[in-house]
């Protein structure tokens, strides 16, 4: 396989990967996030009454992406916030 092949056709991720193989590719992740946004819209009649809170650092872009999709699907935007838990972690030295 070549570098031009899409990730889903490349096979295993290089050995430096924690799991040793690709669990989902970009397209699958996009579909999963879109489905999650649809579920939120289906279960909440008024998405404007919702609040999405992302945990720094990776949760913030996910919350933004979900808020954007919810707005596209329903026409209403949920409130958006973020939390930095760095000071509360007990696994840092």
Coordinates of C-alpha atoms in Angstrom, one line a residue:
X1 CA 0.0 0.0 0.0
X2 CA 1.1 3.5 -0.6
X3 CA 1.0 6.7 1.4
X4 CA -1.7 7.9 -1.0
X5 CA -4.1 5.2 0.1
X6 CA -6.8 6.3 2.5
X7 CA -6.3 5.3 6.1
X8 CA -8.9 2.6 6.0
X9 CA -6.9 0.8 3.3
X10 CA -3.5 1.1 5.0
X11 CA -4.0 -1.8 7.4
X12 CA -2.3 -1.8 10.8
X13 CA -1.0 1.5 12.3
X14 CA 2.8 1.5 12.7
X15 CA 4.2 -0.3 15.8
X16 CA 4.5 3.0 17.8
X17 CA 0.7 3.1 18.1
X18 CA -0.7 2.2 21.5
X19 CA -3.2 -0.3 20.2
X20 CA -1.2 -1.6 17.3
X21 CA -4.0 -1.1 14.8
X22 CA -6.4 1.5 13.5
X23 CA -9.7 1.4 15.3
X24 CA -11.6 4.0 13.3
X25 CA -10.6 6.2 10.4
X26 CA -11.5 9.9 9.9
X27 CA -14.7 9.1 7.9
X28 CA -15.9 6.7 10.6
X29 CA -15.2 9.2 13.4
X30 CA -17.1 11.9 11.5
X31 CA -20.1 9.7 11.0
X32 CA -20.0 8.7 14.7
X33 CA -19.9 12.3 15.8
X34 CA -22.8 13.2 13.4
X35 CA -24.9 10.3 14.7
X36 CA -24.2 11.5 18.3
X37 CA -25.4 15.0 17.4
X38 CA -28.5 13.5 15.8
X39 CA -29.2 11.5 18.9
X40 CA -28.9 14.6 21.1
X41 CA -31.3 16.5 18.8
X42 CA -33.8 13.6 18.8
X43 CA -33.8 13.3 22.6
X44 CA -34.0 17.0 23.4
X45 CA -36.8 19.1 22.0
X46 CA -35.0 22.3 22.7
X47 CA -31.2 22.1 22.0
X48 CA -30.9 25.7 23.0
X49 CA -31.5 24.6 26.6
X50 CA -28.5 22.3 26.5
X51 CA -24.9 23.0 27.5
X52 CA -21.9 21.1 26.1
X53 CA -18.8 21.3 28.3
X54 CA -15.5 20.1 26.9
X55 CA -12.6 19.0 29.1
X56 CA -9.3 20.6 28.1
X57 CA -7.7 19.8 25.7
X58 CA -9.3 17.3 23.4
X59 CA -12.8 17.6 24.7
X60 CA -13.1 21.3 23.7
X61 CA -12.8 20.7 19.9
X62 CA -15.2 17.8 20.2
X63 CA -17.8 19.9 22.1
X64 CA -17.4 22.6 19.4
X65 CA -17.9 20.2 16.6
X66 CA -21.0 18.7 18.3
X67 CA -22.4 22.2 18.9
X68 CA -21.9 23.1 15.2
X69 CA -23.7 19.9 14.1
X70 CA -26.5 20.3 16.5
X71 CA -27.0 23.8 15.2
X72 CA -27.0 22.5 11.6
X73 CA -29.5 19.7 12.4
X74 CA -31.9 21.8 14.6
X75 CA -31.3 25.4 13.9
X76 CA -30.6 26.0 17.6
X77 CA -27.2 26.3 19.3
X78 CA -26.5 24.7 22.6
X79 CA -24.4 26.7 25.2
X80 CA -20.8 25.8 25.0
X81 CA -18.2 25.8 27.7
X82 CA -14.9 24.3 28.8
X83 CA -13.2 23.0 31.9
X84 CA -9.5 22.8 32.7
X85 CA -8.9 20.0 35.1
X86 CA -5.1 20.3 35.3
X87 CA -5.1 21.5 38.9
X88 CA -7.3 18.7 40.1
X89 CA -5.3 15.7 38.6
X90 CA -3.6 13.4 41.1
X91 CA -1.5 11.6 38.5
X92 CA 0.9 14.4 37.8
X93 CA 4.1 14.9 39.8

